[in-house]
Amino acid sequence: MPEPKLSADRLLLFGATGDLSRRMLLPSLCALDADGLLSPDLKIIGTARSDMDDAEFRNMAREALEQYLPSERRGGMADFLNRLSYQPLDASTLDGFDKLAEKVRENGPGEHGLAIFLSTAPSLFGPTIAGLKHAGLTGDNVRMCLEKPLGTDLESSCVINDAVADAFPEDRIFRIDHYLGKETVQNLLALRFANILFEPIWNSNYIDHVQITVAETVGLEGRVAFYDDAGALRDMVQNHMLQLLALVAMEPPTSFDATAVRDEKVKVLRALREVQASETVTGQYRAGAIQGQAVPGYDEELGPKDGKDSNTETFTAIKAHVDNWRWKGVPFYLRTGKRLPERVTEIVVKFRCVPHSIFEDMGATMLPNRLVIGIQPQENISLSLMAKVPGLGRDGVRLREVPLDIAMPDAFVGQHRRIAYERLLLDLIDGDQTLFVRRDEVEAQWQWVDAIRAAWDADGLTPKTYTAGSWGPSAAIALAERDGVSWHE
Ligand code: BG6
């Protein structure tokens, strides 16, 4: 057994007044506190450019909690707010870091250590690390957590990773992919490796193809500059979707620990075959309607852009392959987009047909089994099975697909749904890296994604338009249908 790591008793939040902090981090920490999961010694220090004092920061935090955390999870909010303090900082210069270090050490030095959460513009990563080094905040008892975007391609991500590695060894770096904090994503591992049923048939002998869909109804949500530089491939595929793919495709790890799990994921990511432009589709939404509500097009949300049209993709569909023994010849169809008809994240595993149907002569239609793993908003697992339609069978046997459904909320009544960051923040404080992304994974992800972008550039591919509220350009349907596959909807 590896030695248990000591929990941090100081948490330093960079970007503490920002959107992520107000929507996710502070609410997650408050919810953990309400459940008695934070040590009474833990102090949380916020820092950002805004000039405010402790009381003003606590006020801002209270407003954020009231806005983003359901009231039933806000028990003990006053005690939580008392944990908070604030130090303004311009992270682009070294000047303020000594003061920040003083603030961190206020109320007695942390005995167990410091966890730092960096959710700032990537351009500030380098200067922040330099400042932390200068102020002596990079010692052996300091953990560094990084929020995306970590670069826009392999090269820029290496620059960031090198800067961080200059001050922290990999076993103290925690890279967030918030999908790994989602309960249902972790449940994928339980489904695969805590049941004997699936693993023997989890391969190309029995699986025809896999579909991974991450559909969103939201548009730009005001993140104009960020999103237009990123696009769906970098924003969603490079991280969340490839992590889902890796969890579906990985070999069984020997244990549920950070090295074993991440070793297996990275093998999958490295085995991804380079994709041709013809195996991808890109799209950009135009005005339309979602659930009866009119919504503007991407270009309207974006506003004027030097008089030029943006070529950023808000939708992409990709046919991927994992080139290894287990997955030979099994396509993984990935699709993600903004302004699609519904918010849904799901993984569909379509099995092969039975090799010989004893019912064929009796006119029965056979459908292959299908496992649908709903990640959000519905957390459920549904296995479609063929069953006999009741009847005396005088005109032959009739078969029909029936679902074997497990709705997670019903199976675990009384458990509340947690924000993904609750798990990740707690793991950061406790020093458990299993659900964080290792540098080699990130680099394998970028390498694959960069090659796709290069193929798009080489082919001069520009996004096709789709109406907001539809499932993307019709070419995405054709991408699957060419192989006789229909997207699960
Ligand atoms: C983020 C992307 O990483 O994930 C956003 O930057 C996206 O564009 C979000 O909306 C989706 O997360 P979730 O948890 O709502 O599926």
Short mmCIF file of C-alpha atoms and ligand atoms in Angstrom, two decimals:
data_model
loop_
_atom_site.label_atom_id
_atom_site.label_comp_id
_atom_site.label_asym_id
_atom_site.label_seq_id
_atom_site.Cartn_x
_atom_site.Cartn_y
_atom_site.Cartn_z
CA MET A 1 0.00 0.00 0.00
CA PRO A 2 1.39 3.44 -0.88
CA GLU A 3 1.73 5.71 2.15
CA PRO A 4 -1.37 7.84 2.63
CA LYS A 5 -0.70 11.43 1.65
CA LEU A 6 -1.25 14.21 4.16
CA SER A 7 -4.19 16.47 3.49
CA ALA A 8 -3.45 20.09 2.69
CA ASP A 9 -4.59 22.59 5.29
CA ARG A 10 -4.29 25.64 3.03
CA LEU A 11 -6.03 26.02 -0.31
CA LEU A 12 -4.97 28.95 -2.45
CA LEU A 13 -7.33 29.84 -5.29
CA PHE A 14 -5.96 31.89 -8.17
CA GLY A 15 -8.73 33.47 -10.23
CA ALA A 16 -10.87 33.47 -7.08
CA THR A 17 -13.26 36.16 -8.32
CA GLY A 18 -13.72 34.56 -11.74
CA ASP A 19 -16.59 32.64 -13.25
CA LEU A 20 -15.30 29.14 -12.45
CA SER A 21 -14.64 30.08 -8.86
CA ARG A 22 -18.10 31.58 -8.34
CA ARG A 23 -20.05 28.92 -10.23
CA MET A 24 -18.14 25.79 -9.28
CA LEU A 25 -15.22 26.04 -6.88
CA LEU A 26 -16.73 28.01 -4.00
CA PRO A 27 -20.07 26.16 -4.22
CA SER A 28 -18.25 22.79 -4.27
CA LEU A 29 -16.13 23.69 -1.26
CA CYS A 30 -19.15 24.98 0.67
CA ALA A 31 -21.10 21.80 -0.14
CA LEU A 32 -18.19 19.64 1.04
CA ASP A 33 -18.02 21.67 4.21
CA ALA A 34 -21.74 21.28 4.82
CA ASP A 35 -21.23 17.49 4.60
CA GLY A 36 -18.40 17.65 7.13
CA LEU A 37 -15.82 16.63 4.53
CA LEU A 38 -13.37 19.51 5.01
CA SER A 39 -10.96 19.44 7.90
CA PRO A 40 -11.74 22.16 10.46
CA ASP A 41 -8.16 23.39 9.95
CA LEU A 42 -8.54 24.05 6.23
CA LYS A 43 -8.21 27.73 5.32
CA ILE A 44 -9.05 28.99 1.84
CA ILE A 45 -7.21 31.98 0.48
CA GLY A 46 -8.52 33.64 -2.67
CA THR A 47 -6.44 35.80 -4.93
CA ALA A 48 -7.11 37.75 -8.12
CA ARG A 49 -6.43 41.14 -9.56
CA SER A 50 -9.53 42.84 -8.05
CA ASP A 51 -8.79 45.00 -5.09
CA MET A 52 -10.92 43.75 -2.21
CA ASP A 53 -10.46 42.79 1.42
CA ASP A 54 -11.48 39.64 3.27
CA ALA A 55 -14.95 40.95 4.06
CA GLU A 56 -15.63 41.94 0.47
CA PHE A 57 -14.42 38.60 -0.80
CA ARG A 58 -16.65 36.78 1.68
CA ASN A 59 -19.54 38.90 0.49
CA MET A 60 -18.82 38.02 -3.12
CA ALA A 61 -18.58 34.35 -2.13
CA ARG A 62 -21.89 34.49 -0.23
CA GLU A 63 -23.64 35.94 -3.27
CA ALA A 64 -22.12 33.27 -5.49
CA LEU A 65 -23.23 30.50 -3.11
CA GLU A 66 -26.74 31.89 -2.96
CA GLN A 67 -26.85 31.98 -6.72
CA TYR A 68 -25.22 28.67 -7.60
CA LEU A 69 -25.64 26.27 -4.67
CA PRO A 70 -29.09 24.86 -3.87
CA SER A 71 -30.25 26.09 -0.46
CA GLU A 72 -30.43 22.56 0.99
CA ARG A 73 -26.68 22.20 0.46
CA ARG A 74 -25.76 25.50 2.06
CA GLY A 75 -26.00 24.40 5.70
CA GLY A 76 -23.17 25.95 7.71
CA MET A 77 -22.48 28.61 5.08
CA ALA A 78 -21.44 31.14 7.73
CA ASP A 79 -18.74 28.78 9.04
CA PHE A 80 -17.58 28.15 5.50
CA LEU A 81 -17.29 31.87 4.78
CA ASN A 82 -15.14 32.21 7.88
CA ARG A 83 -12.55 29.96 6.29
CA LEU A 84 -12.08 32.47 3.47
CA SER A 85 -9.62 35.29 3.16
CA TYR A 86 -8.36 37.29 0.20
CA GLN A 87 -5.20 38.87 -1.11
CA PRO A 88 -5.23 41.03 -4.28
CA LEU A 89 -2.42 40.23 -6.69
CA ASP A 90 -1.20 41.24 -10.10
CA ALA A 91 0.29 37.89 -11.06
CA SER A 92 2.15 39.33 -14.03
CA THR A 93 4.86 40.82 -11.77
CA LEU A 94 6.78 39.37 -8.84
CA ASP A 95 5.94 42.29 -6.56
CA GLY A 96 2.86 41.01 -4.77
CA PHE A 97 3.89 37.39 -4.18
CA ASP A 98 5.65 37.98 -0.85
CA LYS A 99 2.48 39.52 0.54
CA LEU A 100 0.52 36.58 -0.82
CA ALA A 101 2.89 34.16 0.93
CA GLU A 102 2.40 36.10 4.17
CA LYS A 103 -1.35 35.78 3.79
CA VAL A 104 -1.06 32.04 3.20
CA ARG A 105 1.00 31.67 6.35
CA GLU A 106 -1.33 33.90 8.39
CA ASN A 107 -3.05 32.13 11.29
CA GLY A 108 -0.02 29.91 11.82
CA PRO A 109 1.92 27.98 9.16
CA GLY A 110 0.01 25.19 7.49
CA GLU A 111 1.31 21.99 9.02
CA HIS A 112 0.34 19.66 6.26
CA GLY A 113 0.72 21.76 3.22
CA LEU A 114 -0.70 23.91 0.57
CA ALA A 115 -2.87 23.07 -2.44
CA ILE A 116 -2.87 25.71 -5.17
CA PHE A 117 -5.66 25.90 -7.74
CA LEU A 118 -4.73 27.88 -10.82
CA SER A 119 -7.71 29.00 -12.85
CA THR A 120 -6.33 32.02 -14.66
CA ALA A 121 -5.52 32.95 -18.22
CA PRO A 122 -2.82 30.57 -19.53
CA SER A 123 -0.64 33.61 -20.26
CA LEU A 124 -0.36 34.07 -16.49
CA PHE A 125 0.75 30.50 -15.76
CA GLY A 126 4.46 31.18 -16.33
CA PRO A 127 4.59 34.45 -14.31
CA THR A 128 2.51 32.86 -11.52
CA ILE A 129 4.87 29.91 -11.19
CA ALA A 130 7.83 32.32 -11.15
CA GLY A 131 6.12 34.39 -8.45
CA LEU A 132 5.33 31.33 -6.33
CA LYS A 133 8.94 30.19 -6.61
CA HIS A 134 10.17 33.63 -5.64
CA ALA A 135 7.92 33.66 -2.56
CA GLY A 136 8.89 30.15 -1.44
CA LEU A 137 5.49 28.67 -2.21
CA THR A 138 6.71 25.70 -4.24
CA GLY A 139 8.16 23.48 -1.50
CA ASP A 140 7.70 19.72 -1.06
CA ASN A 141 4.40 20.21 0.71
CA VAL A 142 2.80 22.22 -2.12
CA ARG A 143 0.49 20.73 -4.77
CA MET A 144 -0.36 22.55 -7.97
CA CYS A 145 -3.69 22.12 -9.69
CA LEU A 146 -4.22 23.44 -13.22
CA GLU A 147 -7.48 24.21 -14.92
CA LYS A 148 -7.90 24.11 -18.71
CA PRO A 149 -7.20 25.49 -21.24
CA LEU A 150 -3.63 24.21 -20.99
CA GLY A 151 -2.49 25.50 -24.35
CA THR A 152 -4.01 25.44 -27.79
CA ASP A 153 -1.81 22.74 -29.30
CA LEU A 154 0.96 20.35 -28.34
CA GLU A 155 3.64 23.00 -28.56
CA SER A 156 1.92 25.58 -26.38
CA SER A 157 0.84 22.92 -23.89
CA CYS A 158 4.50 21.81 -23.61
CA VAL A 159 5.49 25.39 -22.83
CA ILE A 160 2.97 25.49 -19.98
CA ASN A 161 3.87 22.03 -18.74
CA ASP A 162 7.59 22.87 -18.82
CA ALA A 163 6.99 26.05 -16.83
CA VAL A 164 5.05 24.12 -14.20
CA ALA A 165 7.56 21.27 -14.17
CA ASP A 166 10.26 23.79 -13.42
CA ALA A 167 8.76 24.22 -9.96
CA PHE A 168 6.73 21.05 -9.32
CA PRO A 169 7.42 17.37 -10.00
CA GLU A 170 4.69 15.48 -11.86
CA ASP A 171 3.51 13.74 -8.68
CA ARG A 172 2.50 17.13 -7.30
CA ILE A 173 0.77 18.41 -10.45
CA PHE A 174 -3.00 17.95 -10.71
CA ARG A 175 -4.45 18.68 -14.17
CA ILE A 176 -8.22 19.02 -14.14
CA ASP A 177 -10.57 17.45 -16.62
CA HIS A 178 -13.82 18.04 -14.82
CA TYR A 179 -15.49 15.12 -16.65
CA LEU A 180 -13.39 12.78 -14.52
CA GLY A 181 -15.08 14.26 -11.44
CA LYS A 182 -18.52 13.27 -12.70
CA GLU A 183 -19.99 10.36 -10.79
CA THR A 184 -21.29 8.61 -13.91
CA VAL A 185 -17.92 8.86 -15.62
CA GLN A 186 -16.32 7.09 -12.67
CA ASN A 187 -19.17 4.63 -12.81
CA LEU A 188 -17.87 3.54 -16.21
CA LEU A 189 -14.93 1.98 -14.40
CA ALA A 190 -17.26 0.23 -11.97
CA LEU A 191 -19.44 -1.03 -14.81
CA ARG A 192 -16.48 -2.45 -16.69
CA PHE A 193 -14.28 -3.69 -13.89
CA ALA A 194 -16.65 -4.57 -11.05
CA ASN A 195 -18.83 -6.86 -13.18
CA ILE A 196 -17.84 -10.11 -14.85
CA LEU A 197 -20.49 -9.71 -17.56
CA PHE A 198 -18.99 -7.11 -19.83
CA GLU A 199 -15.24 -7.55 -19.93
CA PRO A 200 -15.18 -10.89 -21.83
CA ILE A 201 -17.20 -9.34 -24.66
CA TRP A 202 -15.63 -5.88 -24.53
CA ASN A 203 -13.65 -6.23 -27.75
CA SER A 204 -13.87 -6.32 -31.52
CA ASN A 205 -15.24 -9.88 -31.54
CA TYR A 206 -18.46 -8.70 -29.93
CA ILE A 207 -18.59 -4.94 -30.32
CA ASP A 208 -19.52 -3.44 -33.66
CA HIS A 209 -18.90 0.20 -32.82
CA VAL A 210 -18.98 2.79 -30.04
CA GLN A 211 -20.62 6.23 -30.12
CA ILE A 212 -19.76 9.05 -27.78
CA THR A 213 -22.00 12.11 -27.89
CA VAL A 214 -21.57 15.29 -25.88
CA ALA A 215 -24.39 17.56 -26.99
CA GLU A 216 -25.05 20.98 -25.52
CA THR A 217 -27.92 23.40 -26.02
CA VAL A 218 -25.92 26.42 -24.88
CA GLY A 219 -24.10 28.68 -27.31
CA LEU A 220 -21.15 30.91 -26.58
CA GLU A 221 -22.27 31.92 -23.08
CA GLY A 222 -20.34 35.17 -23.44
CA ARG A 223 -16.97 33.41 -23.86
CA VAL A 224 -16.53 34.99 -27.25
CA ALA A 225 -12.78 35.42 -27.52
CA PHE A 226 -11.89 32.16 -25.81
CA TYR A 227 -14.28 30.01 -27.80
CA ASP A 228 -13.57 31.52 -31.17
CA ASP A 229 -9.88 30.70 -30.73
CA ALA A 230 -10.66 27.21 -29.48
CA GLY A 231 -13.60 25.59 -31.32
CA ALA A 232 -15.26 22.29 -30.48
CA LEU A 233 -12.23 20.12 -31.24
CA ARG A 234 -9.96 21.83 -28.73
CA ASP A 235 -12.68 22.74 -26.25
CA MET A 236 -14.38 19.36 -25.94
CA VAL A 237 -12.71 16.60 -27.95
CA GLN A 238 -9.10 17.14 -26.90
CA ASN A 239 -9.98 16.66 -23.26
CA HIS A 240 -13.41 15.44 -22.15
CA MET A 241 -14.25 13.23 -25.11
CA LEU A 242 -10.84 11.62 -25.34
CA GLN A 243 -10.94 10.91 -21.62
CA LEU A 244 -14.31 9.20 -22.07
CA LEU A 245 -12.93 7.24 -25.01
CA ALA A 246 -9.89 6.20 -22.97
CA LEU A 247 -12.07 4.95 -20.11
CA VAL A 248 -14.18 2.91 -22.51
CA ALA A 249 -11.23 1.45 -24.37
CA MET A 250 -8.54 0.97 -21.71
CA GLU A 251 -7.30 -2.41 -20.50
CA PRO A 252 -8.17 -3.34 -16.92
CA PRO A 253 -5.69 -1.55 -14.64
CA THR A 254 -4.14 -3.66 -11.89
CA SER A 255 -5.54 -1.39 -9.20
CA PHE A 256 -7.51 1.79 -8.78
CA ASP A 257 -4.54 4.01 -8.25
CA ALA A 258 -3.16 6.99 -10.09
CA THR A 259 -0.30 5.21 -11.86
CA ALA A 260 -2.17 2.07 -12.83
CA VAL A 261 -5.24 3.86 -14.19
CA ARG A 262 -3.32 6.54 -16.05
CA ASP A 263 -0.84 4.05 -17.51
CA GLU A 264 -3.74 2.23 -19.16
CA LYS A 265 -5.44 5.38 -20.40
CA VAL A 266 -2.30 6.74 -22.01
CA LYS A 267 -1.80 3.48 -23.95
CA VAL A 268 -5.20 3.99 -25.56
CA LEU A 269 -4.52 7.63 -26.36
CA ARG A 270 -1.24 6.69 -28.00
CA ALA A 271 -2.96 3.98 -30.02
CA LEU A 272 -5.40 6.42 -31.62
CA ARG A 273 -5.03 6.25 -35.39
CA GLU A 274 -4.36 9.48 -37.26
CA VAL A 275 -7.67 10.67 -38.67
CA GLN A 276 -8.18 11.77 -42.29
CA ALA A 277 -10.14 14.96 -42.94
CA SER A 278 -12.72 12.81 -44.78
CA GLU A 279 -13.43 11.00 -41.49
CA THR A 280 -14.49 14.23 -39.83
CA VAL A 281 -17.29 16.76 -40.14
CA THR A 282 -17.30 20.29 -38.80
CA GLY A 283 -20.19 22.67 -38.44
CA GLN A 284 -21.15 26.11 -37.21
CA TYR A 285 -24.67 26.95 -36.06
CA ARG A 286 -26.98 29.47 -37.61
CA ALA A 287 -30.04 31.02 -35.95
CA GLY A 288 -32.72 28.53 -35.06
CA ALA A 289 -34.81 27.38 -32.13
CA ILE A 290 -34.11 25.10 -29.20
CA GLN A 291 -37.02 23.68 -27.27
CA GLY A 292 -39.27 26.33 -28.76
CA GLN A 293 -36.93 29.25 -27.96
CA ALA A 294 -35.44 31.26 -30.80
CA VAL A 295 -31.66 31.51 -30.55
CA PRO A 296 -29.19 33.57 -32.60
CA GLY A 297 -26.54 32.16 -34.90
CA TYR A 298 -22.87 31.85 -33.98
CA ASP A 299 -21.88 34.84 -36.12
CA GLU A 300 -24.48 37.01 -34.37
CA GLU A 301 -23.34 35.87 -30.91
CA LEU A 302 -19.76 36.50 -31.91
CA GLY A 303 -20.34 40.03 -33.12
CA PRO A 304 -18.13 41.79 -35.67
CA LYS A 305 -14.79 40.11 -36.20
CA ASP A 306 -12.59 42.42 -38.28
CA GLY A 307 -15.18 42.18 -41.03
CA LYS A 308 -14.29 38.50 -41.56
CA ASP A 309 -16.44 35.43 -41.07
CA SER A 310 -15.25 33.11 -38.34
CA ASN A 311 -14.25 29.60 -39.38
CA THR A 312 -14.46 28.20 -35.88
CA GLU A 313 -16.31 24.91 -35.59
CA THR A 314 -19.07 24.73 -33.01
CA PHE A 315 -19.76 21.13 -33.95
CA THR A 316 -17.56 18.24 -34.91
CA ALA A 317 -18.05 14.58 -35.62
CA ILE A 318 -15.10 12.24 -35.96
CA LYS A 319 -14.68 8.60 -36.80
CA ALA A 320 -11.79 7.39 -34.66
CA HIS A 321 -9.95 4.09 -34.36
CA VAL A 322 -7.88 2.63 -31.58
CA ASP A 323 -5.19 0.62 -33.28
CA ASN A 324 -4.63 -2.24 -30.90
CA TRP A 325 -5.51 -5.90 -30.58
CA ARG A 326 -8.73 -5.35 -28.61
CA TRP A 327 -10.24 -2.69 -30.86
CA LYS A 328 -9.11 -3.71 -34.33
CA GLY A 329 -11.75 -2.57 -36.83
CA VAL A 330 -14.12 -1.04 -34.24
CA PRO A 331 -14.97 2.57 -35.10
CA PHE A 332 -15.50 5.08 -32.29
CA TYR A 333 -17.86 7.77 -33.55
CA LEU A 334 -17.46 10.98 -31.59
CA ARG A 335 -19.76 13.95 -31.88
CA THR A 336 -20.06 17.17 -29.94
CA GLY A 337 -21.64 20.52 -30.58
CA LYS A 338 -23.21 23.64 -29.21
CA ARG A 339 -26.85 24.59 -29.84
CA LEU A 340 -27.95 21.02 -30.46
CA PRO A 341 -31.54 20.03 -29.66
CA GLU A 342 -30.86 18.69 -26.15
CA ARG A 343 -28.17 18.51 -23.52
CA VAL A 344 -27.01 14.96 -23.41
CA THR A 345 -23.75 13.14 -22.79
CA GLU A 346 -23.87 9.45 -23.49
CA ILE A 347 -21.82 6.50 -24.59
CA VAL A 348 -23.43 3.87 -26.76
CA VAL A 349 -21.83 0.48 -27.22
CA LYS A 350 -23.40 -1.41 -30.09
CA PHE A 351 -22.73 -5.13 -30.03
CA ARG A 352 -22.61 -7.45 -33.01
CA CYS A 353 -25.54 -9.59 -34.11
CA VAL A 354 -25.74 -13.16 -32.90
CA PRO A 355 -23.69 -15.35 -35.27
CA HIS A 356 -26.66 -17.53 -36.18
CA SER A 357 -30.33 -16.80 -35.62
CA ILE A 358 -32.54 -19.77 -34.88
CA PHE A 359 -35.53 -17.45 -35.28
CA GLU A 360 -34.77 -16.24 -38.77
CA ASP A 361 -36.87 -18.85 -40.56
CA MET A 362 -39.77 -17.89 -38.35
CA GLY A 363 -39.70 -14.33 -39.64
CA ALA A 364 -38.29 -12.75 -36.50
CA THR A 365 -36.25 -9.59 -36.81
CA MET A 366 -33.07 -9.63 -34.75
CA LEU A 367 -31.46 -6.47 -33.49
CA PRO A 368 -28.00 -6.38 -31.96
CA ASN A 369 -27.75 -5.64 -28.24
CA ARG A 370 -26.92 -2.10 -27.25
CA LEU A 371 -25.59 -0.66 -24.04
CA VAL A 372 -26.34 3.01 -23.46
CA ILE A 373 -24.48 4.72 -20.65
CA GLY A 374 -26.17 8.04 -19.88
CA ILE A 375 -23.77 10.44 -18.24
CA GLN A 376 -25.89 13.59 -18.13
CA PRO A 377 -28.45 14.89 -17.59
CA GLN A 378 -29.94 11.41 -17.09
CA GLU A 379 -27.60 9.13 -15.14
CA ASN A 380 -28.65 5.74 -16.30
CA ILE A 381 -27.47 2.54 -17.86
CA SER A 382 -29.70 0.79 -20.32
CA LEU A 383 -29.03 -2.54 -21.98
CA SER A 384 -31.32 -3.42 -24.85
CA LEU A 385 -32.11 -7.11 -25.08
CA MET A 386 -34.19 -9.11 -27.53
CA ALA A 387 -37.27 -10.65 -25.94
CA LYS A 388 -40.14 -12.71 -27.21
CA VAL A 389 -43.38 -10.81 -27.71
CA PRO A 390 -46.00 -12.78 -25.71
CA GLY A 391 -48.26 -14.89 -27.91
CA LEU A 392 -48.83 -18.44 -28.99
CA GLY A 393 -46.58 -18.12 -32.00
CA ARG A 394 -48.97 -19.64 -34.55
CA ASP A 395 -47.65 -17.19 -37.18
CA GLY A 396 -44.05 -17.48 -36.16
CA VAL A 397 -42.06 -16.00 -33.34
CA ARG A 398 -42.06 -12.29 -32.81
CA LEU A 399 -39.13 -10.68 -31.06
CA ARG A 400 -38.80 -7.16 -29.76
CA GLU A 401 -36.08 -5.09 -28.23
CA VAL A 402 -36.72 -4.39 -24.53
CA PRO A 403 -34.53 -2.27 -22.28
CA LEU A 404 -32.99 -3.39 -19.02
CA ASP A 405 -32.79 -0.01 -17.32
CA ILE A 406 -30.93 1.15 -14.27
CA ALA A 407 -31.64 4.72 -13.30
CA MET A 408 -28.83 5.67 -10.94
CA PRO A 409 -30.87 8.16 -8.88
CA ASP A 410 -33.46 5.41 -8.20
CA ALA A 411 -30.81 2.82 -7.38
CA PHE A 412 -29.17 5.18 -4.90
CA VAL A 413 -32.05 7.08 -3.38
CA GLY A 414 -31.06 9.64 -0.78
CA GLN A 415 -27.64 10.37 -2.30
CA HIS A 416 -27.38 13.86 -3.63
CA ARG A 417 -25.90 14.62 -6.97
CA ARG A 418 -22.54 16.25 -6.46
CA ILE A 419 -20.79 18.88 -8.54
CA ALA A 420 -17.84 17.26 -10.36
CA TYR A 421 -15.47 19.70 -8.68
CA GLU A 422 -16.43 18.47 -5.21
CA ARG A 423 -14.68 15.18 -5.85
CA LEU A 424 -11.74 16.79 -7.60
CA LEU A 425 -11.15 19.46 -4.96
CA LEU A 426 -11.30 16.87 -2.21
CA ASP A 427 -8.85 14.64 -4.08
CA LEU A 428 -6.54 17.61 -4.58
CA ILE A 429 -6.65 18.43 -0.87
CA ASP A 430 -5.99 14.76 -0.06
CA GLY A 431 -3.28 14.40 -2.71
CA ASP A 432 -4.93 11.66 -4.81
CA GLN A 433 -4.04 12.04 -8.51
CA THR A 434 -6.12 9.17 -9.92
CA LEU A 435 -8.79 11.43 -11.43
CA PHE A 436 -6.34 14.02 -12.75
CA VAL A 437 -4.70 13.97 -16.15
CA ARG A 438 -1.01 13.15 -16.43
CA ARG A 439 1.30 15.06 -18.72
CA ASP A 440 1.80 12.14 -21.12
CA GLU A 441 -1.97 11.82 -21.52
CA VAL A 442 -2.38 15.52 -22.32
CA GLU A 443 0.41 15.34 -24.85
CA ALA A 444 -0.99 12.26 -26.57
CA GLN A 445 -4.38 14.03 -26.73
CA TRP A 446 -2.87 17.14 -28.30
CA GLN A 447 -0.84 15.14 -30.77
CA TRP A 448 -3.96 13.44 -32.12
CA VAL A 449 -5.99 16.64 -32.19
CA ASP A 450 -3.20 18.67 -33.81
CA ALA A 451 -3.04 16.14 -36.64
CA ILE A 452 -6.77 16.59 -37.22
CA ARG A 453 -6.39 20.35 -37.39
CA ALA A 454 -3.48 19.94 -39.77
CA ALA A 455 -5.63 17.69 -41.99
CA TRP A 456 -8.41 20.31 -41.97
CA ASP A 457 -5.95 23.02 -42.94
CA ALA A 458 -4.41 20.90 -45.67
CA ASP A 459 -7.85 20.20 -47.16
CA GLY A 460 -9.01 23.81 -46.68
CA LEU A 461 -11.98 22.46 -44.74
CA THR A 462 -14.41 25.06 -43.45
CA PRO A 463 -17.38 24.32 -41.19
CA LYS A 464 -20.73 23.55 -42.79
CA THR A 465 -23.66 25.44 -41.39
CA TYR A 466 -26.39 23.84 -39.30
CA THR A 467 -29.53 25.27 -37.82
CA ALA A 468 -29.45 25.73 -34.07
CA GLY A 469 -31.69 23.03 -32.62
CA SER A 470 -30.67 20.38 -35.17
CA TRP A 471 -28.15 17.55 -34.70
CA GLY A 472 -25.44 19.30 -36.71
CA PRO A 473 -24.76 19.28 -40.44
CA SER A 474 -26.32 16.45 -42.43
CA ALA A 475 -22.80 15.35 -43.32
CA ALA A 476 -22.47 14.11 -39.72
CA ILE A 477 -25.34 11.71 -40.31
CA ALA A 478 -23.74 10.62 -43.56
CA LEU A 479 -20.40 10.01 -41.79
CA ALA A 480 -22.00 7.25 -39.75
CA GLU A 481 -24.48 6.07 -42.36
CA ARG A 482 -21.73 5.33 -44.84
CA ASP A 483 -20.88 2.49 -42.47
CA GLY A 484 -24.52 1.49 -41.96
CA VAL A 485 -24.55 3.14 -38.53
CA SER A 486 -27.20 5.52 -37.16
CA TRP A 487 -26.48 7.93 -34.38
CA HIS A 488 -28.39 7.12 -31.23
CA GLU A 489 -31.01 9.84 -30.64
C1 BG6 B 1 -16.01 22.97 -20.70
C2 BG6 B 1 -16.08 23.68 -22.03
O1 BG6 B 1 -14.77 22.36 -20.54
O2 BG6 B 1 -17.04 22.00 -20.62
C3 BG6 B 1 -17.44 24.29 -22.24
O3 BG6 B 1 -15.09 24.69 -22.07
C4 BG6 B 1 -18.54 23.26 -22.05
O4 BG6 B 1 -17.54 24.86 -23.54
C5 BG6 B 1 -18.35 22.53 -20.74
O5 BG6 B 1 -19.78 23.93 -22.09
C6 BG6 B 1 -19.32 21.38 -20.62
O6 BG6 B 1 -19.27 20.86 -19.33
P1 BG6 B 1 -20.52 20.11 -18.72
O7 BG6 B 1 -20.04 19.63 -17.39
O8 BG6 B 1 -21.63 21.11 -18.63
O9 BG6 B 1 -20.84 19.01 -19.66
#
